Amino acid sequence: MTNAVLENIMTRRTIRRFLDKQIQEEELQAVLDAGLYAPSAGGRQGVLFVVSQNKEINEKLGKIKRSNSTVKMSTDTVYISKEQPSIADDPDIVNAFYDAPAVITLFVPKNFLYGPYDASAAAENMLLAAHSIGLGGCYIGSAWESFADPFGQEVLKKWNIRTDYYAALHVLLGYPKDEQMPKGKARKDGRIIRV
């Protein structure tokens, strides 16, 4: 069985190479709307979506995130992507935001157990929406690492982020630099157990 929604899900790929061109406002709004309509525990709708299209701020926060990431570097046989390397694959990548023109940071309440799950659901909706309209996207976890220095703390103040919230994840958006989408990995067998 297939339809447009299933096809979109199965063809979406993570994009880490973006054109140096800002996305259009109506595209950005469509992606944000998809995030707003994601499921949330108890219908709480507690996720805050902060959109930064400021190249200088995004680059600085991406470098902070990179410097605070304690990922094990990939090997020849264990890696994230050979086509579009991640910061785990290539130690020469200094910006964990891969120079994406738009970075959406999802903030969640510190005292709500299901906040990170709500943010993840919103991020997936946003990535699928982005793919459906021709944008590329990338999910970046542990977003609090991007704000773990004085510059990051000043940005939080400038953005008026409530102190009872923290950055859960980032969604990077832009136009894919490469015409051809990265190849998807084959689905592993044995992951569905029917009881």
Short mmCIF file of C-alpha atoms in Angstrom, two decimals:
data_model
loop_
_atom_site.label_atom_id
_atom_site.label_comp_id
_atom_site.label_asym_id
_atom_site.label_seq_id
_atom_site.Cartn_x
_atom_site.Cartn_y
_atom_site.Cartn_z
CA MET A 1 0.00 0.00 0.00
CA THR A 2 1.28 3.47 -0.77
CA ASN A 3 0.06 7.06 -0.86
CA ALA A 4 1.60 10.53 -0.85
CA VAL A 5 2.09 10.58 2.94
CA LEU A 6 3.81 7.19 3.03
CA GLU A 7 5.95 8.11 0.03
CA ASN A 8 7.04 11.32 1.79
CA ILE A 9 7.97 9.39 4.93
CA MET A 10 9.97 6.81 2.99
CA THR A 11 11.87 9.28 0.81
CA ARG A 12 12.81 11.88 3.46
CA ARG A 13 16.55 12.03 4.14
CA THR A 14 18.68 14.06 6.51
CA ILE A 15 20.33 16.98 4.75
CA ARG A 16 23.57 18.54 6.03
CA ARG A 17 24.56 20.54 2.94
CA PHE A 18 22.56 23.66 2.26
CA LEU A 19 22.54 26.40 -0.34
CA ASP A 20 23.53 29.83 0.94
CA LYS A 21 19.98 31.07 0.41
CA GLN A 22 17.28 31.84 2.97
CA ILE A 23 14.04 29.88 2.74
CA GLN A 24 10.82 31.66 1.83
CA GLU A 25 8.50 32.87 4.57
CA GLU A 26 5.53 30.75 3.41
CA GLU A 27 7.73 27.63 3.44
CA LEU A 28 8.96 28.41 6.94
CA GLN A 29 5.40 29.00 8.15
CA ALA A 30 4.22 25.69 6.65
CA VAL A 31 6.97 23.85 8.53
CA LEU A 32 6.17 25.67 11.78
CA ASP A 33 2.47 24.89 11.38
CA ALA A 34 3.34 21.20 11.02
CA GLY A 35 5.25 21.42 14.30
CA LEU A 36 2.37 23.16 16.04
CA TYR A 37 0.01 20.36 15.01
CA ALA A 38 2.20 17.56 16.37
CA PRO A 39 0.81 15.43 19.17
CA SER A 40 1.73 16.46 22.71
CA ALA A 41 1.19 14.71 26.02
CA GLY A 42 -2.20 15.67 27.41
CA GLY A 43 -2.62 18.20 24.62
CA ARG A 44 -0.36 20.48 26.67
CA GLN A 45 1.31 22.13 23.64
CA GLY A 46 4.25 23.19 25.81
CA VAL A 47 6.95 23.30 23.12
CA LEU A 48 8.26 26.76 22.21
CA PHE A 49 9.61 27.19 18.66
CA VAL A 50 12.34 29.82 18.31
CA VAL A 51 13.29 30.64 14.72
CA SER A 52 16.72 32.11 14.03
CA GLN A 53 17.59 33.19 10.51
CA ASN A 54 20.51 35.27 11.76
CA LYS A 55 23.60 33.85 10.06
CA GLU A 56 26.05 35.20 12.64
CA ILE A 57 24.12 33.90 15.66
CA ASN A 58 23.48 30.52 14.02
CA GLU A 59 27.16 30.13 13.17
CA LYS A 60 28.29 30.99 16.70
CA LEU A 61 25.73 28.70 18.34
CA GLY A 62 26.63 25.92 15.88
CA LYS A 63 30.29 26.26 16.82
CA ILE A 64 29.45 26.21 20.53
CA LYS A 65 27.37 23.07 19.99
CA ARG A 66 30.24 21.49 18.06
CA SER A 67 32.79 22.30 20.76
CA ASN A 68 30.53 20.86 23.48
CA SER A 69 29.64 17.66 21.61
CA THR A 70 31.40 14.67 23.04
CA VAL A 71 30.67 12.32 20.18
CA LYS A 72 32.94 9.44 19.31
CA MET A 73 34.32 9.94 15.84
CA SER A 74 33.27 7.47 13.19
CA THR A 75 35.42 4.75 11.68
CA ASP A 76 35.60 3.28 8.19
CA THR A 77 32.87 0.80 9.04
CA VAL A 78 30.78 2.73 11.59
CA TYR A 79 29.60 6.16 10.47
CA ILE A 80 26.60 8.43 10.16
CA SER A 81 26.85 9.34 6.46
CA LYS A 82 29.53 9.11 3.81
CA GLU A 83 27.49 11.28 1.40
CA GLN A 84 26.74 14.07 3.87
CA PRO A 85 29.10 13.67 6.83
CA SER A 86 28.02 14.65 10.32
CA ILE A 87 30.22 16.15 13.02
CA ALA A 88 30.75 12.56 14.24
CA ASP A 89 32.12 11.61 10.81
CA ASP A 90 34.33 14.60 10.05
CA PRO A 91 36.36 16.36 12.77
CA ASP A 92 36.99 19.24 10.35
CA ILE A 93 33.32 20.31 10.46
CA VAL A 94 33.32 23.18 12.94
CA ASN A 95 29.66 24.20 12.78
CA ALA A 96 27.19 21.64 14.14
CA PHE A 97 24.44 23.52 12.25
CA TYR A 98 26.15 22.86 8.89
CA ASP A 99 25.56 26.49 7.83
CA ALA A 100 21.81 25.96 7.56
CA PRO A 101 20.09 29.28 6.80
CA ALA A 102 17.26 28.65 9.29
CA VAL A 103 17.60 27.04 12.71
CA ILE A 104 14.52 26.33 14.80
CA THR A 105 15.25 25.55 18.44
CA LEU A 106 12.56 23.68 20.33
CA PHE A 107 12.40 24.60 24.02
CA VAL A 108 10.48 22.52 26.56
CA PRO A 109 9.49 22.97 30.23
CA LYS A 110 12.16 21.76 32.65
CA ASN A 111 9.60 20.26 35.02
CA PHE A 112 7.55 18.28 32.48
CA LEU A 113 8.62 14.68 31.97
CA TYR A 114 7.21 14.44 28.44
CA GLY A 115 8.64 17.70 27.07
CA PRO A 116 11.49 16.08 25.08
CA TYR A 117 9.06 13.58 23.54
CA ASP A 118 6.69 16.35 22.54
CA ALA A 119 9.61 18.21 20.94
CA SER A 120 10.67 15.07 19.06
CA ALA A 121 7.17 14.56 17.68
CA ALA A 122 7.07 18.19 16.56
CA ALA A 123 10.52 17.87 14.94
CA GLU A 124 9.47 14.82 12.92
CA ASN A 125 6.33 16.61 11.70
CA MET A 126 8.50 19.57 10.70
CA LEU A 127 11.08 17.46 8.87
CA LEU A 128 8.37 15.63 6.94
CA ALA A 129 6.67 18.90 6.04
CA ALA A 130 10.00 20.37 4.94
CA HIS A 131 10.70 17.41 2.67
CA SER A 132 7.22 17.56 1.17
CA ILE A 133 7.80 21.13 -0.05
CA GLY A 134 11.36 20.67 -1.30
CA LEU A 135 13.34 21.80 1.73
CA GLY A 136 16.13 19.87 3.39
CA GLY A 137 16.23 19.36 7.11
CA CYS A 138 18.33 17.90 9.90
CA TYR A 139 17.50 17.01 13.52
CA ILE A 140 20.13 18.02 16.09
CA GLY A 141 19.71 16.67 19.62
CA SER A 142 21.13 17.87 22.95
CA ALA A 143 20.40 21.46 22.00
CA TRP A 144 21.26 22.76 25.47
CA GLU A 145 24.94 22.33 24.51
CA SER A 146 24.54 25.21 22.04
CA PHE A 147 23.90 27.63 24.89
CA ALA A 148 26.62 26.35 27.26
CA ASP A 149 28.81 29.45 27.29
CA PRO A 150 28.37 33.18 27.97
CA PHE A 151 27.39 33.96 24.35
CA GLY A 152 24.71 31.26 24.42
CA GLN A 153 23.39 32.55 27.74
CA GLU A 154 23.16 36.08 26.32
CA VAL A 155 21.25 34.75 23.30
CA LEU A 156 18.72 33.08 25.61
CA LYS A 157 18.21 36.41 27.38
CA LYS A 158 17.92 38.28 24.09
CA TRP A 159 15.32 35.76 22.90
CA ASN A 160 13.40 36.14 26.21
CA ILE A 161 13.47 32.40 26.88
CA ARG A 162 11.79 31.58 30.16
CA THR A 163 14.16 30.21 32.81
CA ASP A 164 11.85 27.24 33.43
CA TYR A 165 12.45 26.03 29.85
CA TYR A 166 15.50 24.44 28.21
CA ALA A 167 16.59 23.77 24.64
CA ALA A 168 15.74 20.17 23.73
CA LEU A 169 16.64 20.03 20.04
CA HIS A 170 17.24 22.00 16.86
CA VAL A 171 15.68 21.56 13.42
CA LEU A 172 17.90 22.86 10.62
CA LEU A 173 16.21 23.98 7.41
CA GLY A 174 17.36 25.08 3.98
CA TYR A 175 17.46 24.23 0.32
CA PRO A 176 19.53 21.10 -0.31
CA LYS A 177 22.90 21.91 -1.89
CA ASP A 178 23.09 18.65 -3.81
CA GLU A 179 20.51 17.91 -6.47
CA GLN A 180 20.45 14.22 -5.64
CA MET A 181 19.14 13.17 -2.24
CA PRO A 182 21.38 10.94 -0.12
CA LYS A 183 20.67 7.25 -0.48
CA GLY A 184 18.63 5.72 2.29
CA LYS A 185 20.00 2.77 4.21
CA ALA A 186 18.23 -0.54 3.75
CA ARG A 187 15.76 -1.31 6.52
CA LYS A 188 17.08 -3.98 8.89
CA ASP A 189 15.12 -7.19 9.17
CA GLY A 190 13.82 -8.54 12.47
CA ARG A 191 12.72 -5.23 13.97
CA ILE A 192 9.01 -6.03 13.98
CA ILE A 193 7.84 -8.58 16.51
CA ARG A 194 4.24 -9.74 16.27
CA VAL A 195 2.85 -11.35 19.40
#
